[in-house]
Amino acid sequence: MGGDRQHYYGQHGTPQKYDPTFKGPIYNRGCTDVICCVALFIAIVGYVAVGIIAWTHGDPRKVIYPTDSRGQFCGQKGTPNENKPFLFYFNILKCASPLVLLEFQCPTTQICVEKCPSRYLTYLLASTRPQDLDYYKNFCVPEFSQSKTRKSPAEVLRDGDCPAVLTPSKPLARRCLPAVETHKGVITVGNETTFDDGRGQKRNVSELVEGAKKANVVLEARQLAMRVFEDYTVSWYWILIGLVIAMALSLIFIILLRFLAGIMIWIMIVMVILVLGYGIFHCYMEYARLRGEAGSDVSIVDLGFQTDFRVYLHLRQTWLAFMIILCVLELIIILLLIFLRKRILIAIALIKEASRAVGYVMTSLLYPLFTFFLLCLCIAYWASTAVFLSTSNEAVYKVFNNTAPCSAVGQTCNPETFQTSNVTKLCPDARCQFAFYGGETGYHRALLGLQIYNVFMFFWLANFALALGQVTLAGAFASYYWAINKPDDLPAFPLFSSFGRALRYHTGSLAFGSLLLAIVQVIRVILEYLDQRLKAAENRFAKFLMTCLKCCFWCLEKFLKFLNRNAYIMIAIYGTNFCTSAKNAFFLLMRNIIRVAVLDKVTDFLFLLGKLLVVGSVGILAFFFFTHRIKIVQDTAPSLNYYWVPILTVIIGSYLIAHGFFSVYGMCVDTLFLCFCEDLERNDGSPERPYFMSPELRDILLKGNAEAGKSEPQEE
C-alpha cells in the first residue's frame, strides 16, 4: 500500500494510526447479530421437522389419482377398486362449498365405480323396481351392495348407504361430473333443465353446474398441467438450446463489456430500439393481415379466458394491444435517452470502472449459478412440503343415531370395524357415517399453521440465499475498491474470501435482513388471500381498505429491498451489524441523493436495456421456431398443444439468466458507488488522507458531482 498513508478508517469509521499491513476496512470485523443467527438455526431445524412430519402423513398420489372416502385409490391394482377407475360423488351439490378450495376435497361421501351414471334416477323410484335397484347398487357403498339386510328407503338415505339421486355424468380426469350441455343458450344435464333431488324437491341443473365447477377447479388445472407437461416432454431439448443461446449471448455481452464497455452500451441501446421497432412492425403486419377475417373483430373481453392462447392471436385487438404497448415502451426509452444523454456518458464510464473490477474478480460471473442452485433447493423443499401437507387430510367418520339417546354419538368410528364394535351393542340403531375431510389429531388441527410456516420459511430462506450472494459480491468488489495498489493488494481469491467472511461473521445479520423482508412478504400473501375472499363482497370500504393495505405493503417491500441491498454493502465494507449498517447506508445515500438519482439509477436503466436485448432476441427466435415460421427448420420444430409454453419458458429463463449475469455488474456498480461516497466523505485527496478510488473513477464521479451542483467534496 502507499507508504504516505497516515490514517485508515476501522470497523466503526473512526480514524486510526497508519498500519502498513492494513488492506481495507473490510478485514476488521467480528460476529454480528448472533441472536438472529441462532433463531435462523432453530427455525431451520423446525422446518426440517415439519417436512419429516408432512412426508410421514401426506401422500402426493392424491393430487394425481382419485381416492374414495376411505383413502383407497380408484383403479389401483391389487385392491377391491382395481376394476373401478372412476370416482363418484354422492352429493355433487356439496362440492359448491368453499371448503373444496381450502381442503382440496368435496365434503360428501365418495366411492369408486366402474362406470359413471348415464341417466336420472332417484333411490325412492329405484327401490320400487328391482331392475333399477340392481343398477343403483353400483353407486352405493360396498357394504350395502354386499349386505342381504333389507332396509327401508328412508333408512338407506338416513344411513348414507346410497346417494339420493343419480344424474347423467361423464368422466373428467377420472371423476364423474354432470354431463353439462347447452342448447340455444339453455344449460341442460341429460336434456333436462330441472331434476328431482331424491327427497321430493325439484332443483335447477344450474346447481349441479355450480357444484361441478368447484369440484372441477383442481381438475381443470390438472388437465392443463398435463397438456403443458406433454409439451415439455417434446420440447425440453429445444428449450435447453434456447436457454444455452441466452447464456451464450449474456456471457459474450458481459465479456465484451469488460473490454469495449462504451461501444457495447451504445450497440445495446441501438439494438433495443431496433428490436422494439421490429416488434411494432410485426404487430402492425399481423393486425393488417387479420382485417376482414371471420371472427377477428371479437373483443378479448367477450372471448373470456381461454387456456389455448393461440385463440387470442387470431384477434385483431390482441395485436393492436401489443403494438400500443411496444410503441409506448419505445417512446419512453427514446425520451429517456434524449433527456439523460449526458448522464449516460458518465454512467458508461462508471460501467467501464466496474468492468475493470469484474475483470479482476472473474469468478464473480459464475456466482449467480450458486445462488440459483440455493433458490432451487428452497423452491423444491417448499413445494414438496406443501404437497405433502395438503394431502394429509383423511376422511373422518362419526357415530350418528337419530332414534334413542346414545352416549357414543359424535365419536370417531371406523366403518370397516363398526359393526363388531361395542357401540352397536350400546346403541343398536347407531351408524358410522362420513362426516368431513381433515382429522382430529393435533397434527391435523395444526395443518393451516404448518402451511403458513412453510410459506414463511420459504421466503426467509430464499431471501437469505439472495442476501448471501449480495454480501459475497459486495465484499469481493469492495476489496478491489479499498486496495490502493490494484490489483497487487487484492487477496488471492477475493470471492471465496468474501463468502467465508459472510458466513463466518455475518450469518446473523443476513438472517435479520431477510427475516424483515420475509415478514412483509407473508403479510402480502395473506392480504392477497383476503382480497380474493372479499371479491364477492359488496362492502366498498373493505375493498378500499384492502387496496390501500396492499399498496402500502408493496411500497414497504420495495423500500426494504433497497435498504437491505445497501445495508449488505456496508456490512461487507465495515462488518457492522444490520441495524447500524442500514442506518449508515441510508443516511449516506440521503447525503448523496443527487448522485444516486443521476448515476446509480442510470446504470440500472442501461443494464435493464441489456436484459431486454437478450430476452427480446431469444424470445423472437423462439417465437419463429416454435410457430414453424423458420423454413430451414420448419419440419424440425415439435408439434405442441400450446406453443406459448416453450416460448414463455425460454423468455422467462432467458430473463433469469441475463439477470444473473447483469446482477453481478449491478452489484459491482452499487458497491463501487457506495464505497466512493464513503471515501469522498472521509478523505480529501491530500497526501495525509488520499482517496482509495482509482484516478479514472475519481475523474468520472467528481465530474458527475460537479454537474449535479456539488463541485466540492465534503469532509466528515
Coordinates of N, CA, C and O in Angstrom, one line a residue, residues 317-476:
Q317 N -57.6 -7.3 -32.0 CA -57.5 -6.5 -30.8 C -56.2 -6.9 -30.0 O -55.5 -6.0 -29.4
T318 N -55.8 -8.2 -30.1 CA -54.6 -8.6 -29.4 C -53.4 -8.0 -30.0 O -52.5 -7.4 -29.3
W319 N -53.3 -8.0 -31.3 CA -52.1 -7.4 -32.0 C -52.1 -5.9 -31.8 O -51.0 -5.3 -31.7
L320 N -53.3 -5.3 -31.8 CA -53.4 -3.8 -31.5 C -52.8 -3.5 -30.1 O -52.1 -2.5 -30.0
A321 N -53.2 -4.3 -29.1 CA -52.8 -4.1 -27.8 C -51.2 -4.2 -27.7 O -50.5 -3.4 -27.1
F322 N -50.7 -5.3 -28.3 CA -49.3 -5.5 -28.4 C -48.6 -4.3 -29.0 O -47.5 -3.8 -28.5
M323 N -49.1 -3.8 -30.1 CA -48.5 -2.7 -30.8 C -48.5 -1.4 -30.0 O -47.5 -0.7 -29.9
I324 N -49.6 -1.2 -29.3 CA -49.6 0.0 -28.4 C -48.6 -0.1 -27.3 O -47.9 0.9 -27.0
I325 N -48.6 -1.2 -26.7 CA -47.6 -1.4 -25.6 C -46.2 -1.2 -26.0 O -45.4 -0.5 -25.4
L326 N -45.8 -1.8 -27.2 CA -44.5 -1.7 -27.7 C -44.2 -0.2 -28.1 O -43.1 0.3 -27.9
C327 N -45.2 0.5 -28.6 CA -45.0 1.9 -29.0 C -44.7 2.7 -27.8 O -43.8 3.6 -27.8
V328 N -45.5 2.5 -26.8 CA -45.3 3.3 -25.5 C -43.9 3.0 -25.0 O -43.2 3.9 -24.5
L329 N -43.5 1.7 -24.9 CA -42.2 1.4 -24.4 C -41.1 2.0 -25.2 O -40.1 2.5 -24.7
E330 N -41.2 2.0 -26.5 CA -40.2 2.6 -27.4 C -40.1 4.1 -27.2 O -39.0 4.6 -27.1
L331 N -41.3 4.7 -27.1 CA -41.3 6.2 -26.9 C -40.6 6.5 -25.5 O -39.8 7.5 -25.4
I332 N -40.9 5.8 -24.5 CA -40.4 6.1 -23.2 C -38.8 5.9 -23.2 O -38.1 6.8 -22.7
I333 N -38.3 4.9 -23.8 CA -36.9 4.6 -23.9 C -36.2 5.8 -24.7 O -35.2 6.3 -24.3
I334 N -36.8 6.2 -25.8 CA -36.2 7.2 -26.6 C -36.2 8.5 -25.9 O -35.2 9.3 -25.9
L335 N -37.3 8.9 -25.2 CA -37.3 10.1 -24.4 C -36.3 10.1 -23.2 O -35.6 11.1 -23.0
L336 N -36.1 8.9 -22.6 CA -35.1 8.8 -21.5 C -33.7 9.0 -22.1 O -32.9 9.6 -21.4
L337 N -33.5 8.4 -23.2 CA -32.2 8.5 -23.8 C -31.9 10.0 -24.2 O -30.7 10.4 -24.1
I338 N -32.9 10.7 -24.6 CA -32.7 12.1 -25.0 C -32.4 13.0 -23.8 O -31.4 13.7 -23.8
F339 N -33.2 12.8 -22.7 CA -33.0 13.7 -21.6 C -31.8 13.2 -20.7 O -31.3 14.1 -19.9
L340 N -31.4 12.0 -20.8 CA -30.3 11.5 -19.9 C -29.0 11.3 -20.7 O -28.2 10.6 -20.2
R341 N -28.9 11.9 -21.8 CA -27.7 11.6 -22.7 C -26.4 11.9 -22.0 O -25.5 11.2 -22.1
K342 N -26.3 13.1 -21.3 CA -25.1 13.4 -20.6 C -24.8 12.5 -19.4 O -23.7 12.1 -19.2
R343 N -25.9 12.1 -18.7 CA -25.7 11.2 -17.6 C -25.4 9.8 -18.1 O -24.6 9.1 -17.4
I344 N -25.8 9.4 -19.2 CA -25.5 8.1 -19.8 C -24.0 8.1 -20.1 O -23.4 7.0 -19.9
L345 N -23.4 9.2 -20.5 CA -22.0 9.2 -20.8 C -21.2 8.9 -19.5 O -20.2 8.2 -19.5
I346 N -21.6 9.6 -18.4 CA -21.0 9.4 -17.1 C -21.2 7.9 -16.6 O -20.3 7.3 -16.1
A347 N -22.4 7.4 -16.8 CA -22.8 6.1 -16.4 C -21.9 5.0 -17.2 O -21.5 4.0 -16.6
I348 N -21.7 5.3 -18.4 CA -20.9 4.4 -19.2 C -19.5 4.3 -18.7 O -18.8 3.2 -18.6
A349 N -18.9 5.5 -18.3 CA -17.6 5.5 -17.7 C -17.6 4.7 -16.4 O -16.6 4.0 -16.0
L350 N -18.7 4.8 -15.6 CA -18.8 4.1 -14.3 C -18.8 2.6 -14.6 O -18.2 1.8 -13.9
I351 N -19.5 2.2 -15.7 CA -19.6 0.8 -16.0 C -18.2 0.3 -16.5 O -17.8 -0.9 -16.2
K352 N -17.4 1.2 -17.1 CA -16.1 0.8 -17.5 C -15.2 0.4 -16.3 O -14.5 -0.5 -16.2
E353 N -15.4 1.3 -15.2 CA -14.6 1.0 -14.0 C -15.1 -0.3 -13.4 O -14.3 -1.1 -12.8
A354 N -16.5 -0.5 -13.4 CA -17.0 -1.8 -12.9 C -16.5 -3.0 -13.7 O -16.2 -4.0 -13.1
S355 N -16.3 -2.8 -15.0 CA -15.7 -3.8 -15.8 C -14.3 -4.2 -15.4 O -13.9 -5.4 -15.4
R356 N -13.5 -3.2 -15.0 CA -12.2 -3.5 -14.5 C -12.2 -4.3 -13.2 O -11.5 -5.2 -13.1
A357 N -13.2 -4.0 -12.3 CA -13.3 -4.7 -11.1 C -13.7 -6.1 -11.4 O -13.2 -7.1 -10.8
V358 N -14.7 -6.3 -12.3 CA -15.2 -7.7 -12.6 C -14.0 -8.4 -13.3 O -13.9 -9.7 -13.1
G359 N -13.2 -7.7 -14.1 CA -12.1 -8.4 -14.7 C -11.1 -9.0 -13.7 O -10.5 -10.0 -14.0
Y360 N -10.9 -8.3 -12.5 CA -10.0 -8.9 -11.5 C -10.7 -9.9 -10.6 O -10.0 -10.7 -9.9
V361 N -12.0 -10.0 -10.7 CA -12.8 -11.0 -9.9 C -13.7 -11.7 -10.9 O -14.9 -11.7 -10.8
M362 N -13.1 -12.4 -11.9 CA -13.9 -13.1 -12.9 C -14.8 -14.2 -12.4 O -15.8 -14.5 -13.0
T363 N -14.4 -14.8 -11.3 CA -15.2 -15.9 -10.7 C -16.6 -15.3 -10.3 O -17.5 -16.1 -10.1
S364 N -16.7 -14.0 -10.1 CA -18.0 -13.4 -9.7 C -19.1 -13.7 -10.7 O -20.3 -13.7 -10.4
L365 N -18.7 -13.9 -12.0 CA -19.7 -14.1 -13.1 C -20.3 -15.5 -12.9 O -21.5 -15.7 -13.4
L366 N -19.7 -16.4 -12.2 CA -20.2 -17.7 -12.0 C -21.0 -17.8 -10.7 O -21.8 -18.8 -10.5
Y367 N -20.9 -16.8 -9.8 CA -21.6 -17.0 -8.5 C -23.1 -17.0 -8.6 O -23.7 -17.7 -7.8
P368 N -23.7 -16.3 -9.6 CA -25.2 -16.4 -9.7 C -25.7 -17.8 -9.9 O -26.8 -18.2 -9.5
L369 N -24.8 -18.7 -10.4 CA -25.2 -20.1 -10.6 C -25.4 -20.8 -9.2 O -26.3 -21.6 -9.0
F370 N -24.5 -20.4 -8.3 CA -24.6 -21.0 -6.9 C -25.9 -20.4 -6.2 O -26.6 -21.2 -5.6
T371 N -26.2 -19.1 -6.4 CA -27.4 -18.6 -5.8 C -28.6 -19.2 -6.4 O -29.6 -19.6 -5.7
F372 N -28.6 -19.5 -7.7 CA -29.7 -20.2 -8.4 C -29.9 -21.6 -7.9 O -31.0 -22.0 -7.7
F373 N -28.8 -22.3 -7.6 CA -28.9 -23.6 -7.0 C -29.5 -23.6 -5.6 O -30.4 -24.4 -5.3
L374 N -29.2 -22.6 -4.8 CA -29.8 -22.5 -3.5 C -31.3 -22.2 -3.6 O -32.1 -22.7 -2.8
L375 N -31.6 -21.3 -4.5 CA -33.1 -21.0 -4.7 C -33.8 -22.2 -5.2 O -35.0 -22.4 -4.7
C376 N -33.2 -23.0 -6.0 CA -33.9 -24.2 -6.5 C -34.1 -25.2 -5.3 O -35.2 -25.8 -5.2
L377 N -33.2 -25.3 -4.4 CA -33.4 -26.1 -3.2 C -34.5 -25.6 -2.4 O -35.4 -26.4 -1.9
C378 N -34.6 -24.3 -2.2 CA -35.7 -23.7 -1.4 C -37.0 -24.0 -2.0 O -38.0 -24.4 -1.3
I379 N -37.1 -23.8 -3.3 CA -38.4 -24.0 -4.0 C -38.8 -25.4 -4.0 O -40.0 -25.8 -3.7
A380 N -37.8 -26.3 -4.2 CA -38.2 -27.8 -4.2 C -38.6 -28.2 -2.9 O -39.6 -29.0 -2.7
Y381 N -38.0 -27.8 -1.8 CA -38.3 -28.2 -0.5 C -39.7 -27.6 -0.1 O -40.6 -28.3 0.5
W382 N -39.9 -26.4 -0.4 CA -41.2 -25.7 -0.1 C -42.4 -26.4 -0.9 O -43.4 -26.7 -0.3
A383 N -42.2 -26.7 -2.2 CA -43.2 -27.3 -3.0 C -43.6 -28.7 -2.5 O -44.7 -29.0 -2.4
S384 N -42.5 -29.5 -2.3 CA -42.8 -30.9 -1.8 C -43.5 -30.9 -0.5 O -44.4 -31.7 -0.2
T385 N -43.0 -30.0 0.5 CA -43.7 -30.0 1.8 C -45.1 -29.5 1.7 O -46.0 -30.1 2.4
A386 N -45.4 -28.5 0.8 CA -46.7 -28.1 0.6 C -47.6 -29.1 0.1 O -48.8 -29.3 0.5
V387 N -47.2 -29.9 -0.9 CA -48.0 -31.0 -1.4 C -48.2 -32.1 -0.4 O -49.4 -32.6 -0.2
F388 N -47.2 -32.5 0.4 CA -47.4 -33.5 1.4 C -48.4 -33.0 2.5 O -49.2 -33.8 3.0
L389 N -48.3 -31.7 2.9 CA -49.2 -31.2 3.9 C -50.6 -31.1 3.4 O -51.6 -31.5 4.1
S390 N -50.8 -30.7 2.1 CA -52.2 -30.6 1.6 C -52.8 -32.0 1.3 O -54.0 -32.1 1.2
T391 N -52.0 -33.0 1.3 CA -52.6 -34.4 1.1 C -52.6 -35.2 2.3 O -52.7 -36.4 2.3
S392 N -52.5 -34.5 3.5 CA -52.5 -35.2 4.8 C -53.9 -35.4 5.3 O -54.1 -36.1 6.3
N393 N -54.9 -34.7 4.7 CA -56.3 -34.8 5.2 C -56.8 -36.2 5.0 O -56.6 -36.9 4.0
E394 N -57.6 -36.7 5.9 CA -58.2 -38.0 5.9 C -59.7 -37.9 6.1 O -60.2 -37.0 6.6
A395 N -60.4 -38.9 5.6 CA -61.9 -39.0 5.8 C -62.2 -39.3 7.2 O -61.6 -40.3 7.8
V396 N -63.0 -38.5 7.9 CA -63.4 -38.7 9.3 C -64.8 -39.2 9.3 O -65.7 -38.6 8.8
Y397 N -65.0 -40.4 10.0 CA -66.3 -41.0 10.2 C -66.7 -40.8 11.6 O -65.9 -41.0 12.5
K398 N -68.0 -40.5 11.9 CA -68.5 -40.3 13.2 C -69.8 -41.1 13.4 O -70.5 -41.5 12.5
V399 N -70.1 -41.4 14.7 CA -71.3 -42.1 15.1 C -72.5 -41.2 15.0 O -72.5 -40.1 15.6
F400 N -73.6 -41.7 14.3 CA -74.8 -40.9 14.3 C -75.9 -41.8 14.8 O -75.9 -43.1 14.6
N401 N -76.9 -41.3 15.4 CA -78.1 -42.0 15.9 C -79.3 -41.1 16.1 O -79.2 -40.1 16.9
N402 N -80.3 -41.3 15.3 CA -81.4 -40.3 15.3 C -82.6 -40.8 16.1 O -83.7 -40.1 16.1
T403 N -82.6 -42.0 16.7 CA -83.7 -42.6 17.4 C -83.6 -42.3 18.9 O -84.2 -41.4 19.4
A404 N -82.9 -43.2 19.6 CA -82.8 -43.1 21.0 C -81.5 -42.4 21.4 O -80.5 -42.4 20.6
P405 N -81.4 -41.8 22.6 CA -80.2 -41.1 23.0 C -79.0 -42.1 23.1 O -79.2 -43.3 23.5
C406 N -77.8 -41.7 22.7 CA -76.7 -42.6 22.7 C -75.4 -41.8 23.1 O -75.2 -40.7 22.5
S407 N -74.7 -42.3 24.1 CA -73.5 -41.6 24.6 C -72.4 -41.6 23.5 O -71.4 -40.8 23.6
A408 N -72.4 -42.5 22.6 CA -71.3 -42.6 21.6 C -71.5 -41.6 20.4 O -70.6 -41.6 19.5
V409 N -72.6 -40.9 20.3 CA -72.9 -40.0 19.2 C -71.8 -39.0 19.2 O -71.5 -38.3 20.2
G410 N -71.3 -38.7 18.0 CA -70.2 -37.7 17.8 C -68.8 -38.3 17.9 O -67.9 -37.6 17.6
Q411 N -68.7 -39.5 18.3 CA -67.4 -40.1 18.5 C -66.9 -40.6 17.1 O -67.7 -40.9 16.2
T412 N -65.6 -40.6 16.9 CA -65.0 -41.0 15.7 C -65.1 -42.6 15.6 O -64.9 -43.3 16.6
C413 N -65.3 -43.1 14.4 CA -65.5 -44.5 14.2 C -64.8 -45.0 13.0 O -64.5 -44.2 12.1
N414 N -64.7 -46.3 12.8 CA -64.1 -46.9 11.6 C -65.2 -47.7 11.0 O -65.7 -48.7 11.6
P415 N -65.7 -47.4 9.8 CA -66.8 -48.1 9.1 C -66.5 -49.6 8.9 O -67.5 -50.4 8.9
E416 N -65.3 -50.0 8.8 CA -64.9 -51.4 8.5 C -65.1 -52.2 9.7 O -65.4 -53.4 9.6
T417 N -64.9 -51.7 10.9 CA -65.0 -52.5 12.1 C -66.2 -52.1 13.0 O -66.3 -52.5 14.1
F418 N -67.0 -51.2 12.5 CA -68.0 -50.6 13.3 C -69.1 -51.6 13.8 O -69.5 -51.6 14.9
Q419 N -69.4 -52.5 12.9 CA -70.5 -53.5 13.2 C -70.0 -54.5 14.3 O -70.9 -55.0 15.0
T420 N -68.8 -54.6 14.5 CA -68.3 -55.6 15.5 C -67.8 -54.8 16.8 O -67.3 -55.4 17.7
S421 N -68.0 -53.5 16.8 CA -67.6 -52.7 18.0 C -68.6 -52.7 19.1 O -69.8 -53.1 18.9
N422 N -68.3 -52.2 20.2 CA -69.2 -52.1 21.4 C -70.3 -51.1 21.2 O -71.3 -51.1 21.9
V423 N -70.1 -50.1 20.3 CA -71.1 -49.1 20.1 C -72.4 -49.7 19.6 O -73.5 -49.3 20.0
T424 N -72.3 -50.7 18.7 CA -73.6 -51.3 18.2 C -74.3 -52.0 19.3 O -75.5 -52.2 19.2
K425 N -73.6 -52.5 20.3 CA -74.3 -53.1 21.4 C -74.9 -52.1 22.3 O -76.1 -52.4 22.8
L426 N -74.3 -51.0 22.5 CA -74.9 -49.9 23.4 C -76.0 -49.2 22.7 O -77.0 -48.9 23.3
C427 N -75.8 -49.0 21.4 CA -76.8 -48.2 20.6 C -77.1 -49.1 19.3 O -76.4 -48.9 18.3
P428 N -78.0 -49.9 19.3 CA -78.3 -50.8 18.1 C -78.6 -50.0 16.9 O -78.3 -50.5 15.8
D429 N -79.2 -48.8 17.0 CA -79.6 -48.1 15.8 C -78.5 -47.1 15.3 O -78.7 -46.4 14.4
A430 N -77.3 -47.1 16.0 CA -76.3 -46.2 15.6 C -75.6 -46.7 14.3 O -75.7 -47.8 14.0
R431 N -75.1 -45.7 13.6 CA -74.4 -46.0 12.4 C -73.2 -45.1 12.2 O -73.1 -44.0 12.8
C432 N -72.2 -45.6 11.5 CA -70.9 -44.9 11.3 C -71.0 -44.3 9.9 O -71.0 -45.0 8.9
Q433 N -71.0 -42.9 9.9 CA -71.2 -42.2 8.6 C -70.0 -41.2 8.4 O -69.4 -40.8 9.3
F434 N -69.8 -41.0 7.1 CA -68.8 -40.0 6.7 C -69.2 -38.6 7.2 O -70.3 -38.2 7.1
A435 N -68.2 -37.9 7.9 CA -68.5 -36.6 8.4 C -67.8 -35.5 7.6 O -68.5 -34.5 7.2
F436 N -66.5 -35.5 7.5 CA -65.8 -34.5 6.8 C -64.4 -35.0 6.5 O -63.9 -36.0 7.0
Y437 N -63.7 -34.2 5.7 CA -62.3 -34.4 5.4 C -61.4 -33.6 6.3 O -61.7 -32.4 6.5
G438 N -60.4 -34.2 6.9 CA -59.5 -33.4 7.8 C -58.8 -34.3 8.7 O -57.9 -35.1 8.3
G439 N -59.2 -34.3 10.0 CA -58.6 -35.1 11.0 C -58.8 -34.5 12.3 O -59.0 -33.3 12.4
E440 N -58.7 -35.3 13.4 CA -58.9 -34.7 14.7 C -57.7 -34.8 15.6 O -57.8 -34.6 16.8
T441 N -56.6 -35.2 15.0 CA -55.3 -35.2 15.8 C -54.8 -33.8 15.9 O -55.2 -32.9 15.2
G442 N -53.8 -33.6 16.8 CA -53.2 -32.3 16.9 C -52.5 -31.9 15.6 O -52.4 -30.7 15.2
Y443 N -52.0 -32.9 14.9 CA -51.3 -32.6 13.6 C -52.3 -32.0 12.6 O -52.0 -31.0 11.9
H444 N -53.5 -32.7 12.5 CA -54.4 -32.2 11.5 C -55.0 -30.8 11.9 O -55.3 -30.0 11.0
R445 N -55.1 -30.6 13.2 CA -55.6 -29.2 13.6 C -54.6 -28.1 13.3 O -54.9 -27.0 13.2
A446 N -53.3 -28.5 13.3 CA -52.3 -27.6 13.0 C -51.9 -27.4 11.6 O -50.9 -26.7 11.3
L447 N -52.6 -28.1 10.7 CA -52.2 -28.1 9.3 C -52.1 -26.7 8.7 O -51.2 -26.3 7.9
L448 N -53.1 -25.8 9.0 CA -53.1 -24.5 8.4 C -51.9 -23.7 8.9 O -51.2 -23.0 8.1
G449 N -51.6 -23.8 10.2 CA -50.4 -23.2 10.7 C -49.1 -23.7 10.1 O -48.2 -22.9 9.9
L450 N -49.1 -25.0 9.9 CA -47.9 -25.6 9.2 C -47.7 -25.1 7.8 O -46.6 -24.8 7.4
Q451 N -48.8 -24.9 7.1 CA -48.7 -24.4 5.7 C -48.2 -22.9 5.8 O -47.4 -22.5 4.9
I452 N -48.7 -22.1 6.7 CA -48.2 -20.7 6.8 C -46.7 -20.7 7.2 O -46.0 -19.9 6.6
Y453 N -46.3 -21.6 8.1 CA -44.9 -21.7 8.5 C -44.1 -22.1 7.3 O -42.9 -21.6 7.1
N454 N -44.6 -23.0 6.5 CA -43.9 -23.5 5.3 C -43.6 -22.3 4.3 O -42.5 -22.1 3.8
V455 N -44.7 -21.5 4.1 CA -44.5 -20.3 3.2 C -43.5 -19.3 3.8 O -42.7 -18.7 3.1
F456 N -43.7 -19.1 5.2 CA -42.8 -18.1 5.8 C -41.3 -18.5 5.7 O -40.4 -17.7 5.4
M457 N -41.0 -19.8 6.0 CA -39.7 -20.3 5.9 C -39.1 -20.2 4.5 O -37.9 -20.0 4.3
F458 N -40.0 -20.5 3.5 CA -39.6 -20.4 2.1 C -39.1 -19.0 1.8 O -38.0 -18.8 1.2
F459 N -39.9 -18.0 2.2 CA -39.5 -16.6 2.0 C -38.2 -16.2 2.7 O -37.3 -15.6 2.2
W460 N -38.1 -16.7 4.0 CA -36.9 -16.4 4.8 C -35.7 -17.0 4.2 O -34.6 -16.3 4.0
L461 N -35.7 -18.3 3.8 CA -34.5 -18.9 3.3 C -34.2 -18.4 1.9 O -33.0 -18.2 1.5
A462 N -35.2 -18.1 1.1 CA -34.9 -17.6 -0.3 C -34.3 -16.2 -0.2 O -33.3 -15.9 -0.9
N463 N -34.8 -15.4 0.7 CA -34.2 -14.0 0.9 C -32.8 -14.1 1.5 O -31.9 -13.3 1.2
F464 N -32.6 -15.1 2.3 CA -31.2 -15.3 2.9 C -30.2 -15.7 1.8 O -29.1 -15.3 1.8
A465 N -30.7 -16.6 0.9 CA -29.8 -17.0 -0.2 C -29.4 -15.8 -1.1 O -28.3 -15.7 -1.5
L466 N -30.4 -15.0 -1.4 CA -30.1 -13.7 -2.2 C -29.2 -12.8 -1.4 O -28.3 -12.2 -2.0
A467 N -29.5 -12.6 -0.1 CA -28.6 -11.8 0.7 C -27.2 -12.3 0.8 O -26.2 -11.5 0.7
L468 N -27.0 -13.6 0.9 CA -25.7 -14.1 0.9 C -24.9 -13.8 -0.4 O -23.7 -13.5 -0.3
G469 N -25.6 -13.9 -1.5 CA -25.0 -13.5 -2.8 C -24.6 -12.1 -2.8 O -23.5 -11.7 -3.3
Q470 N -25.5 -11.2 -2.3 CA -25.2 -9.8 -2.4 C -24.0 -9.4 -1.5 O -23.1 -8.6 -1.9
V471 N -24.0 -9.9 -0.3 CA -22.8 -9.6 0.6 C -21.5 -10.2 0.0 O -20.5 -9.6 0.1
T472 N -21.6 -11.4 -0.5 CA -20.4 -12.0 -1.1 C -19.8 -11.2 -2.2 O -18.6 -10.9 -2.3
L473 N -20.7 -10.8 -3.2 CA -20.2 -10.0 -4.3 C -19.8 -8.6 -3.8 O -18.7 -8.1 -4.3
A474 N -20.5 -8.0 -2.9 CA -20.1 -6.7 -2.4 C -18.8 -6.7 -1.7 O -17.9 -5.8 -1.9
G475 N -18.5 -7.8 -0.9 CA -17.2 -7.9 -0.3 C -16.1 -8.1 -1.3 O -15.0 -7.5 -1.1
A476 N -16.3 -8.8 -2.3 CA -15.3 -9.1 -3.3 C -15.0 -7.7 -4.1 O -13.8 -7.4 -4.3

